[in-house]
PDB file of C-alpha atoms in Angstrom:
ATOM      1  CA  MET A   1     106.269  67.620  60.208  1.00  0.00           C
ATOM      2  CA  PRO A   2     107.030  71.340  60.700  1.00  0.00           C
ATOM      3  CA  LYS A   3     104.032  73.607  61.140  1.00  0.00           C
ATOM      4  CA  ASP A   4     102.393  74.955  57.949  1.00  0.00           C
ATOM      5  CA  ASP A   5     104.331  72.539  55.716  1.00  0.00           C
ATOM      6  CA  PHE A   6     101.022  71.304  54.372  1.00  0.00           C
ATOM      7  CA  LEU A   7     100.536  74.721  52.736  1.00  0.00           C
ATOM      8  CA  GLN A   8     103.911  74.619  51.004  1.00  0.00           C
ATOM      9  CA  GLU A   9     103.960  71.078  49.651  1.00  0.00           C
ATOM     10  CA  THR A  10     103.020  70.241  46.063  1.00  0.00           C
ATOM     11  CA  HIS A  11      99.980  68.008  45.879  1.00  0.00           C
ATOM     12  CA  ASP A  12     100.895  64.399  45.134  1.00  0.00           C
ATOM     13  CA  PRO A  13      97.819  62.377  44.017  1.00  0.00           C
ATOM     14  CA  ARG A  14      99.579  59.159  45.086  1.00  0.00           C
ATOM     15  CA  ASP A  15     100.283  60.540  48.576  1.00  0.00           C
ATOM     16  CA  PRO A  16      97.735  63.303  49.327  1.00  0.00           C
ATOM     17  CA  ASN A  17      98.374  65.383  52.435  1.00  0.00           C
ATOM     18  CA  PRO A  18      95.406  65.069  54.873  1.00  0.00           C
ATOM     19  CA  TRP A  19      96.133  68.450  56.460  1.00  0.00           C
ATOM     20  CA  LEU A  20      96.014  70.146  53.047  1.00  0.00           C
ATOM     21  CA  ALA A  21      92.697  68.404  52.330  1.00  0.00           C
ATOM     22  CA  MET A  22      91.248  69.706  55.620  1.00  0.00           C
ATOM     23  CA  TYR A  23      92.536  73.212  54.899  1.00  0.00           C
ATOM     24  CA  LEU A  24      91.043  73.367  51.391  1.00  0.00           C
ATOM     25  CA  ASP A  25      87.748  71.748  52.433  1.00  0.00           C
ATOM     26  CA  GLN A  26      85.033  74.395  52.814  1.00  0.00           C
ATOM     27  CA  SER A  27      82.369  72.265  54.525  1.00  0.00           C
ATOM     28  CA  THR A  28      83.434  73.513  57.969  1.00  0.00           C
ATOM     29  CA  PRO A  29      83.123  77.292  58.429  1.00  0.00           C
ATOM     30  CA  LEU A  30      86.415  78.641  59.770  1.00  0.00           C
ATOM     31  CA  PRO A  31      88.356  81.766  58.780  1.00  0.00           C
ATOM     32  CA  ASP A  32      91.586  80.945  56.947  1.00  0.00           C
ATOM     33  CA  HIS A  33      93.865  82.331  59.667  1.00  0.00           C
ATOM     34  CA  VAL A  34      92.071  80.273  62.331  1.00  0.00           C
ATOM     35  CA  LYS A  35      92.104  77.134  60.209  1.00  0.00           C
ATOM     36  CA  ARG A  36      95.846  77.522  59.566  1.00  0.00           C
ATOM     37  CA  ALA A  37      96.528  77.826  63.297  1.00  0.00           C
ATOM     38  CA  TRP A  38      94.217  74.902  64.094  1.00  0.00           C
ATOM     39  CA  LEU A  39      95.734  72.565  61.507  1.00  0.00           C
ATOM     40  CA  SER A  40      99.254  73.607  62.496  1.00  0.00           C
ATOM     41  CA  GLU A  41      98.390  72.362  65.962  1.00  0.00           C
ATOM     42  CA  LEU A  42      97.016  69.077  64.593  1.00  0.00           C
ATOM     43  CA  ALA A  43     100.141  68.562  62.492  1.00  0.00           C
ATOM     44  CA  SER A  44     102.572  69.390  65.305  1.00  0.00           C
ATOM     45  CA  PRO A  45     105.069  66.818  66.647  1.00  0.00           C
ATOM     46  CA  SER A  46     103.744  67.214  70.206  1.00  0.00           C
ATOM     47  CA  ARG A  47     100.266  66.113  69.163  1.00  0.00           C
ATOM     48  CA  GLN A  48     101.638  63.190  67.166  1.00  0.00           C
ATOM     49  CA  TYR A  49     104.168  61.898  69.677  1.00  0.00           C
ATOM     50  CA  LEU A  50     103.287  63.356  73.095  1.00  0.00           C
ATOM     51  CA  LEU A  51      99.477  63.288  73.177  1.00  0.00           C
ATOM     52  CA  PRO A  52      99.138  59.459  72.940  1.00  0.00           C
ATOM     53  CA  PHE A  53     101.197  59.158  76.141  1.00  0.00           C
ATOM     54  CA  VAL A  54      99.694  62.148  77.952  1.00  0.00           C
ATOM     55  CA  ARG A  55      96.023  61.248  77.464  1.00  0.00           C
ATOM     56  CA  PRO A  56      95.948  57.872  79.340  1.00  0.00           C
ATOM     57  CA  ILE A  57      98.221  59.227  82.093  1.00  0.00           C
ATOM     58  CA  ALA A  58      95.965  62.266  82.526  1.00  0.00           C
ATOM     59  CA  ARG A  59      92.865  60.089  82.792  1.00  0.00           C
ATOM     60  CA  LEU A  60      94.533  57.816  85.339  1.00  0.00           C
ATOM     61  CA  CYS A  61      95.435  60.915  87.359  1.00  0.00           C
ATOM     62  CA  MET A  62      91.788  62.013  87.239  1.00  0.00           C
ATOM     63  CA  ILE A  63      90.678  58.685  88.721  1.00  0.00           C
ATOM     64  CA  LEU A  64      93.285  58.942  91.496  1.00  0.00           C
ATOM     65  CA  ILE A  65      92.315  62.569  92.206  1.00  0.00           C
ATOM     66  CA  GLN A  66      88.668  61.524  92.478  1.00  0.00           C
ATOM     67  CA  ILE A  67      89.671  58.990  95.137  1.00  0.00           C
ATOM     68  CA  LEU A  68      91.737  61.651  96.910  1.00  0.00           C
ATOM     69  CA  LYS A  69      88.752  64.003  96.910  1.00  0.00           C
ATOM     70  CA  VAL A  70      86.934  61.528  99.177  1.00  0.00           C
ATOM     71  CA  LEU A  71      89.496  62.343 101.873  1.00  0.00           C
ATOM     72  CA  LEU A  72      89.566  66.109 101.347  1.00  0.00           C
ATOM     73  CA  PRO A  73      86.967  68.512 102.767  1.00  0.00           C
ATOM     74  CA  LYS A  74      84.015  68.773 100.388  1.00  0.00           C
ATOM     75  CA  ARG A  75      84.452  72.515  99.790  1.00  0.00           C
ATOM     76  CA  TRP A  76      88.252  72.471  99.545  1.00  0.00           C
ATOM     77  CA  SER A  77      89.527  74.417  96.551  1.00  0.00           C
ATOM     78  CA  ALA A  78      92.387  76.681  95.522  1.00  0.00           C
ATOM     79  CA  SER A  79      91.097  78.451  92.442  1.00  0.00           C
ATOM     80  CA  LYS A  80      93.550  81.352  92.570  1.00  0.00           C
ATOM     81  CA  MET A  81      96.522  78.983  92.811  1.00  0.00           C
ATOM     82  CA  LEU A  82      95.049  76.908  89.987  1.00  0.00           C
ATOM     83  CA  HIS A  83      94.890  79.907  87.683  1.00  0.00           C
ATOM     84  CA  ARG A  84      98.428  80.976  88.561  1.00  0.00           C
ATOM     85  CA  ILE A  85      99.620  77.468  87.617  1.00  0.00           C
ATOM     86  CA  LEU A  86      97.644  77.566  84.362  1.00  0.00           C
ATOM     87  CA  VAL A  87      99.069  80.963  83.419  1.00  0.00           C
ATOM     88  CA  TRP A  88     102.606  79.743  84.218  1.00  0.00           C
ATOM     89  CA  GLY A  89     102.107  76.667  82.055  1.00  0.00           C
ATOM     90  CA  LEU A  90     100.562  78.565  79.155  1.00  0.00           C
ATOM     91  CA  LYS A  91     103.295  81.202  79.104  1.00  0.00           C
ATOM     92  CA  GLY A  92     106.159  78.776  79.548  1.00  0.00           C
ATOM     93  CA  PHE A  93     105.310  75.666  77.538  1.00  0.00           C
ATOM     94  CA  VAL A  94     102.278  76.061  75.264  1.00  0.00           C
ATOM     95  CA  SER A  95     102.607  76.980  71.591  1.00  0.00           C
ATOM     96  CA  PRO A  96     101.757  80.491  70.315  1.00  0.00           C
ATOM     97  CA  GLU A  97      98.895  79.085  68.203  1.00  0.00           C
ATOM     98  CA  ALA A  98      97.388  77.281  71.204  1.00  0.00           C
ATOM     99  CA  ASN A  99      97.581  80.346  73.446  1.00  0.00           C
ATOM    100  CA  TRP A 100      96.049  82.486  70.703  1.00  0.00           C
ATOM    101  CA  LEU A 101      93.157  80.052  70.198  1.00  0.00           C
ATOM    102  CA  ILE A 102      92.540  79.849  73.955  1.00  0.00           C
ATOM    103  CA  LEU A 103      92.400  83.633  74.382  1.00  0.00           C
ATOM    104  CA  ARG A 104      90.176  83.941  71.290  1.00  0.00           C
ATOM    105  CA  HIS A 105      87.714  81.509  72.846  1.00  0.00           C
ATOM    106  CA  PHE A 106      86.798  83.893  75.666  1.00  0.00           C
ATOM    107  CA  HIS A 107      86.044  86.687  73.193  1.00  0.00           C
ATOM    108  CA  LEU A 108      84.033  84.485  70.835  1.00  0.00           C
ATOM    109  CA  GLY A 109      82.000  83.007  73.683  1.00  0.00           C
ATOM    110  CA  ALA A 110      81.207  86.478  75.029  1.00  0.00           C
ATOM    111  CA  GLN A 111      80.097  87.663  71.585  1.00  0.00           C
ATOM    112  CA  ILE A 112      77.845  84.632  71.015  1.00  0.00           C
ATOM    113  CA  ILE A 113      76.152  85.096  74.394  1.00  0.00           C
ATOM    114  CA  GLU A 114      75.671  88.800  73.623  1.00  0.00           C
ATOM    115  CA  PHE A 115      74.223  87.893  70.209  1.00  0.00           C
ATOM    116  CA  ILE A 116      71.600  85.654  71.821  1.00  0.00           C
ATOM    117  CA  GLU A 117      70.750  88.249  74.496  1.00  0.00           C
ATOM    118  CA  ARG A 118      70.426  91.113  72.007  1.00  0.00           C
ATOM    119  CA  ASN A 119      68.073  89.127  69.771  1.00  0.00           C
ATOM    120  CA  ALA A 120      66.025  87.524  72.556  1.00  0.00           C
ATOM    121  CA  PRO A 121      62.607  89.030  73.454  1.00  0.00           C
ATOM    122  CA  ILE A 122      63.872  89.907  76.945  1.00  0.00           C
ATOM    123  CA  SER A 123      67.012  91.489  78.372  1.00  0.00           C
ATOM    124  CA  VAL A 124      69.281  89.822  80.947  1.00  0.00           C
ATOM    125  CA  PRO A 125      72.511  91.048  82.595  1.00  0.00           C
ATOM    126  CA  LEU A 126      75.774  89.926  81.012  1.00  0.00           C
ATOM    127  CA  SER A 127      79.275  89.504  82.443  1.00  0.00           C
ATOM    128  CA  SER A 128      81.696  89.721  79.560  1.00  0.00           C
ATOM    129  CA  LEU A 129      85.181  88.166  79.805  1.00  0.00           C
ATOM    130  CA  ARG A 130      87.608  89.372  77.117  1.00  0.00           C
ATOM    131  CA  PRO A 131      91.238  88.827  78.192  1.00  0.00           C
ATOM    132  CA  LEU A 132      93.889  90.560  76.092  1.00  0.00           C
ATOM    133  CA  THR A 133      96.905  88.774  77.566  1.00  0.00           C
ATOM    134  CA  ILE A 134      97.614  85.402  79.160  1.00  0.00           C
ATOM    135  CA  ASP A 135      98.230  87.164  82.478  1.00  0.00           C
ATOM    136  CA  ASP A 136      94.602  88.346  82.420  1.00  0.00           C
ATOM    137  CA  LEU A 137      93.539  84.708  82.864  1.00  0.00           C
ATOM    138  CA  ALA A 138      94.959  84.721  86.396  1.00  0.00           C
ATOM    139  CA  ASP A 139      91.806  86.499  87.599  1.00  0.00           C
ATOM    140  CA  GLU A 140      90.034  83.090  87.732  1.00  0.00           C
ATOM    141  CA  LEU A 141      88.780  83.567  84.186  1.00  0.00           C
ATOM    142  CA  PHE A 142      88.487  79.862  83.364  1.00  0.00           C
ATOM    143  CA  LEU A 143      86.155  79.344  86.320  1.00  0.00           C
ATOM    144  CA  LYS A 144      84.252  82.565  85.626  1.00  0.00           C
ATOM    145  CA  HIS A 145      83.786  81.526  81.999  1.00  0.00           C
ATOM    146  CA  ASP A 146      81.878  78.402  83.078  1.00  0.00           C
ATOM    147  CA  LEU A 147      79.852  80.332  85.661  1.00  0.00           C
ATOM    148  CA  ASN A 148      78.884  82.955  83.066  1.00  0.00           C
ATOM    149  CA  LEU A 149      77.467  80.336  80.727  1.00  0.00           C
ATOM    150  CA  PHE A 150      75.237  78.691  83.330  1.00  0.00           C
ATOM    151  CA  ASN A 151      74.183  82.034  84.804  1.00  0.00           C
ATOM    152  CA  PHE A 152      73.180  83.285  81.364  1.00  0.00           C
ATOM    153  CA  ILE A 153      71.113  80.179  80.572  1.00  0.00           C
ATOM    154  CA  ILE A 154      69.390  80.345  83.977  1.00  0.00           C
ATOM    155  CA  ARG A 155      68.644  84.086  83.746  1.00  0.00           C
ATOM    156  CA  LEU A 156      67.386  83.782  80.182  1.00  0.00           C
ATOM    157  CA  GLY A 157      65.212  80.775  81.026  1.00  0.00           C
ATOM    158  CA  GLN A 158      63.775  82.417  84.134  1.00  0.00           C
ATOM    159  CA  GLY A 159      63.077  85.666  82.276  1.00  0.00           C
ATOM    160  CA  LEU A 160      61.309  83.927  79.404  1.00  0.00           C
ATOM    161  CA  ARG A 161      59.177  81.868  81.806  1.00  0.00           C
ATOM    162  CA  ASN A 162      58.287  84.856  83.980  1.00  0.00           C
ATOM    163  CA  GLU A 163      57.147  86.908  80.979  1.00  0.00           C
ATOM    164  CA  GLY A 164      55.488  83.989  79.165  1.00  0.00           C
ATOM    165  CA  LYS A 165      57.733  84.371  76.126  1.00  0.00           C
ATOM    166  CA  MET A 166      59.863  82.089  73.961  1.00  0.00           C
ATOM    167  CA  LEU A 167      62.810  82.469  71.651  1.00  0.00           C
ATOM    168  CA  THR A 168      61.543  82.826  68.089  1.00  0.00           C
ATOM    169  CA  ALA A 169      62.995  83.684  64.705  1.00  0.00           C
ATOM    170  CA  VAL A 170      63.985  87.349  64.421  1.00  0.00           C
ATOM    171  CA  GLU A 171      63.235  89.370  61.295  1.00  0.00           C
ATOM    172  CA  ASN A 172      65.920  92.033  61.722  1.00  0.00           C
ATOM    173  CA  VAL A 173      68.834  90.209  63.342  1.00  0.00           C
ATOM    174  CA  ASP A 174      71.370  92.269  65.297  1.00  0.00           C
ATOM    175  CA  PHE A 175      74.900  91.132  64.383  1.00  0.00           C
ATOM    176  CA  SER A 176      76.612  94.292  65.630  1.00  0.00           C
ATOM    177  CA  MET A 177      78.580  92.538  68.396  1.00  0.00           C
ATOM    178  CA  MET A 178      80.259  90.064  66.045  1.00  0.00           C
ATOM    179  CA  SER A 179      83.863  91.101  65.398  1.00  0.00           C
ATOM    180  CA  GLU A 180      87.413  89.764  65.159  1.00  0.00           C
ATOM    181  CA  PRO A 181      89.026  89.720  68.649  1.00  0.00           C
ATOM    182  CA  PRO A 182      91.896  92.217  69.061  1.00  0.00           C
ATOM    183  CA  LEU A 183      94.474  89.471  69.585  1.00  0.00           C
ATOM    184  CA  ALA A 184      97.644  89.019  67.533  1.00  0.00           C
ATOM    185  CA  LEU A 185      99.253  85.607  67.144  1.00  0.00           C
ATOM    186  CA  THR A 186     102.652  87.290  67.059  1.00  0.00           C
ATOM    187  CA  SER A 187     102.105  88.709  70.564  1.00  0.00           C
ATOM    188  CA  MET A 188     101.871  85.234  72.146  1.00  0.00           C
ATOM    189  CA  PRO A 189     104.897  83.816  74.045  1.00  0.00           C
ATOM    190  CA  GLN A 190     107.353  82.283  71.582  1.00  0.00           C
ATOM    191  CA  GLY A 191     110.131  80.925  73.780  1.00  0.00           C
ATOM    192  CA  ARG A 192     112.218  77.850  73.075  1.00  0.00           C
ATOM    193  CA  LEU A 193     109.913  75.703  75.245  1.00  0.00           C
ATOM    194  CA  ASN A 194     106.627  76.965  73.771  1.00  0.00           C
ATOM    195  CA  TRP A 195     105.881  73.906  71.630  1.00  0.00           C
ATOM    196  CA  ILE A 196     103.034  71.936  73.302  1.00  0.00           C
ATOM    197  CA  ASP A 197      99.908  71.871  71.121  1.00  0.00           C
ATOM    198  CA  VAL A 198      96.444  72.846  72.328  1.00  0.00           C
ATOM    199  CA  GLN A 199      95.043  69.301  72.637  1.00  0.00           C
ATOM    200  CA  THR A 200      97.983  68.000  74.642  1.00  0.00           C
ATOM    201  CA  ALA A 201      97.970  71.107  76.857  1.00  0.00           C
ATOM    202  CA  ILE A 202      94.268  70.666  77.625  1.00  0.00           C
ATOM    203  CA  GLU A 203      94.761  67.002  78.523  1.00  0.00           C
ATOM    204  CA  ILE A 204      97.591  67.984  80.899  1.00  0.00           C
ATOM    205  CA  PHE A 205      95.646  70.829  82.491  1.00  0.00           C
ATOM    206  CA  THR A 206      92.371  68.917  82.996  1.00  0.00           C
ATOM    207  CA  PRO A 207      93.495  66.830  86.035  1.00  0.00           C
ATOM    208  CA  VAL A 208      95.161  69.949  87.464  1.00  0.00           C
ATOM    209  CA  TYR A 209      91.835  71.740  87.076  1.00  0.00           C
ATOM    210  CA  GLN A 210      90.093  68.849  88.830  1.00  0.00           C
ATOM    211  CA  LEU A 211      92.578  68.804  91.726  1.00  0.00           C
ATOM    212  CA  PHE A 212      92.293  72.473  92.640  1.00  0.00           C
ATOM    213  CA  LEU A 213      88.509  72.860  92.314  1.00  0.00           C
ATOM    214  CA  THR A 214      85.646  71.410  94.313  1.00  0.00           C
ATOM    215  CA  ASP A 215      83.883  68.406  92.813  1.00  0.00           C
ATOM    216  CA  ASN A 216      80.885  70.634  92.109  1.00  0.00           C
ATOM    217  CA  ASP A 217      82.949  73.251  90.266  1.00  0.00           C
ATOM    218  CA  PHE A 218      84.793  70.651  88.203  1.00  0.00           C
ATOM    219  CA  TRP A 219      81.645  68.701  87.338  1.00  0.00           C
ATOM    220  CA  ARG A 220      79.913  71.919  86.290  1.00  0.00           C
ATOM    221  CA  ALA A 221      82.902  72.935  84.166  1.00  0.00           C
ATOM    222  CA  ALA A 222      83.038  69.549  82.436  1.00  0.00           C
ATOM    223  CA  ASN A 223      79.325  69.473  81.752  1.00  0.00           C
ATOM    224  CA  SER A 224      79.171  73.051  80.542  1.00  0.00           C
ATOM    225  CA  LEU A 225      80.562  71.559  77.314  1.00  0.00           C
ATOM    226  CA  GLN A 226      77.218  69.892  76.613  1.00  0.00           C
ATOM    227  CA  MET A 227      75.657  73.359  76.608  1.00  0.00           C
ATOM    228  CA  ASP A 228      77.103  73.745  73.103  1.00  0.00           C
ATOM    229  CA  GLU A 229      73.863  72.069  72.022  1.00  0.00           C
ATOM    230  CA  THR A 230      71.794  74.532  74.040  1.00  0.00           C
ATOM    231  CA  MET A 231      73.552  77.605  72.629  1.00  0.00           C
ATOM    232  CA  GLY A 232      73.351  76.136  69.137  1.00  0.00           C
ATOM    233  CA  VAL A 233      69.597  75.622  69.471  1.00  0.00           C
ATOM    234  CA  TYR A 234      69.198  79.211  70.707  1.00  0.00           C
ATOM    235  CA  VAL A 235      71.081  80.622  67.709  1.00  0.00           C
ATOM    236  CA  ALA A 236      69.363  78.314  65.201  1.00  0.00           C
ATOM    237  CA  THR A 237      65.966  79.356  66.604  1.00  0.00           C
ATOM    238  CA  LEU A 238      66.719  83.075  66.352  1.00  0.00           C
ATOM    239  CA  LEU A 239      68.017  82.678  62.784  1.00  0.00           C
ATOM    240  CA  ASN A 240      65.528  79.990  61.732  1.00  0.00           C
ATOM    241  CA  THR A 241      68.449  77.924  60.444  1.00  0.00           C
ATOM    242  CA  PRO A 242      68.194  74.431  61.998  1.00  0.00           C
ATOM    243  CA  GLN A 243      70.768  73.075  59.525  1.00  0.00           C
ATOM    244  CA  HIS A 244      73.518  74.752  61.565  1.00  0.00           C
ATOM    245  CA  LEU A 245      72.935  72.250  64.369  1.00  0.00           C
ATOM    246  CA  LEU A 246      74.782  69.664  62.261  1.00  0.00           C
ATOM    247  CA  LEU A 247      78.036  71.291  63.383  1.00  0.00           C
ATOM    248  CA  LEU A 248      77.436  70.389  67.030  1.00  0.00           C
ATOM    249  CA  ASN A 249      78.835  67.160  68.433  1.00  0.00           C
ATOM    250  CA  ASN A 250      79.235  67.565  72.188  1.00  0.00           C
ATOM    251  CA  LYS A 251      76.262  65.311  72.994  1.00  0.00           C
ATOM    252  CA  HIS A 252      72.848  65.917  74.537  1.00  0.00           C
ATOM    253  CA  PRO A 253      72.699  68.535  77.331  1.00  0.00           C
ATOM    254  CA  LEU A 254      70.391  66.317  79.418  1.00  0.00           C
ATOM    255  CA  VAL A 255      72.749  63.315  79.348  1.00  0.00           C
ATOM    256  CA  PRO A 256      75.971  64.259  81.219  1.00  0.00           C
ATOM    257  CA  LEU A 257      79.049  62.296  80.195  1.00  0.00           C
ATOM    258  CA  SER A 258      81.979  61.091  82.272  1.00  0.00           C
ATOM    259  CA  THR A 259      84.421  63.804  83.246  1.00  0.00           C
ATOM    260  CA  LEU A 260      87.230  61.504  82.035  1.00  0.00           C
ATOM    261  CA  HIS A 261      86.540  62.745  78.495  1.00  0.00           C
ATOM    262  CA  ALA A 262      86.472  66.420  79.449  1.00  0.00           C
ATOM    263  CA  GLY A 263      89.791  67.211  77.753  1.00  0.00           C
ATOM    264  CA  HIS A 264      88.740  65.881  74.345  1.00  0.00           C
ATOM    265  CA  ARG A 265      85.313  67.475  74.602  1.00  0.00           C
ATOM    266  CA  LEU A 266      86.855  70.818  75.541  1.00  0.00           C
ATOM    267  CA  VAL A 267      88.693  70.745  72.207  1.00  0.00           C
ATOM    268  CA  LEU A 268      85.373  70.076  70.439  1.00  0.00           C
ATOM    269  CA  HIS A 269      83.840  72.953  72.402  1.00  0.00           C
ATOM    270  CA  GLY A 270      86.530  75.347  71.211  1.00  0.00           C
ATOM    271  CA  LEU A 271      86.106  74.281  67.592  1.00  0.00           C
ATOM    272  CA  SER A 272      82.291  74.513  67.748  1.00  0.00           C
ATOM    273  CA  THR A 273      82.568  78.039  69.144  1.00  0.00           C
ATOM    274  CA  GLU A 274      84.943  79.065  66.344  1.00  0.00           C
ATOM    275  CA  MET A 275      82.603  77.676  63.676  1.00  0.00           C
ATOM    276  CA  LEU A 276      79.493  79.285  65.138  1.00  0.00           C
ATOM    277  CA  HIS A 277      81.265  82.640  65.407  1.00  0.00           C
ATOM    278  CA  CYS A 278      82.413  82.299  61.783  1.00  0.00           C
ATOM    279  CA  LEU A 279      78.850  81.605  60.602  1.00  0.00           C
ATOM    280  CA  LEU A 280      77.485  84.631  62.460  1.00  0.00           C
ATOM    281  CA  SER A 281      80.286  86.824  61.109  1.00  0.00           C
ATOM    282  CA  GLN A 282      79.517  85.669  57.562  1.00  0.00           C
ATOM    283  CA  MET A 283      75.847  86.495  58.090  1.00  0.00           C
ATOM    284  CA  LYS A 284      76.800  89.921  59.419  1.00  0.00           C
ATOM    285  CA  GLN A 285      78.815  90.578  56.272  1.00  0.00           C
ATOM    286  CA  ALA A 286      76.005  89.330  54.019  1.00  0.00           C
ATOM    287  CA  GLN A 287      73.529  91.588  55.848  1.00  0.00           C
ATOM    288  CA  ALA A 288      75.820  94.598  55.369  1.00  0.00           C
ATOM    289  CA  THR A 289      76.155  94.022  51.623  1.00  0.00           C
ATOM    290  CA  ALA A 290      72.490  93.173  50.982  1.00  0.00           C
TER     291      ALA A 290
END
């Protein structure tokens, strides 16, 4: 079905549209413009017809690449080439909605990390990544994004241990860093070939990511997804709102999963980040109007 058709159709009780139901459902916190883009991706022909073929092929490629890595030098990698390939693929073949959601993710992740740091009892250095264009990703931003997350958790944990402190609920929460990223959907590439949805694109790119990085870098990237739980616990502790942990579903951070499922879990990671950012933005607005 064409994108956004679920918003135009008249509701038929004998044949209810599932995408319309998801859009109108308010149990998952997402801004309307994000939810429209997300559901447009879910309803796209590429996800319906291409993804079922791409996913098993991508996972087979990952197994073959893992065998190949046995023959390659342990530290062999080509991160700069990898990012040039990713930028080429995003600009040439991926849908505007998918590119917009991917760029948003860097901004939202940076804001959530800054939120935790600002409200923690100690201060740690931050390295913010906020790309404004797809070309900005060529500066190894996907790899740096994973490194930033682990570095932040390590620095925060070390600082809290060294000073004998813990994260606790904050009375006057600082939401000042929460804002809408300065990214326009209309500024994304919209060529004739830009039609691959975000889930299919991620499945295609995951074995490419594996091939051009060291085993250590790829394993760390795949298992950074389980840190959704860690970041969620941090935020829930600062806000004293444990009910928000119900939105997390990327498994326990102390039980790493197979990298074969990294593509699917990366999609969950992006959605969890969007929902957490939406919750914090809503709290910021409520604080301002209180």
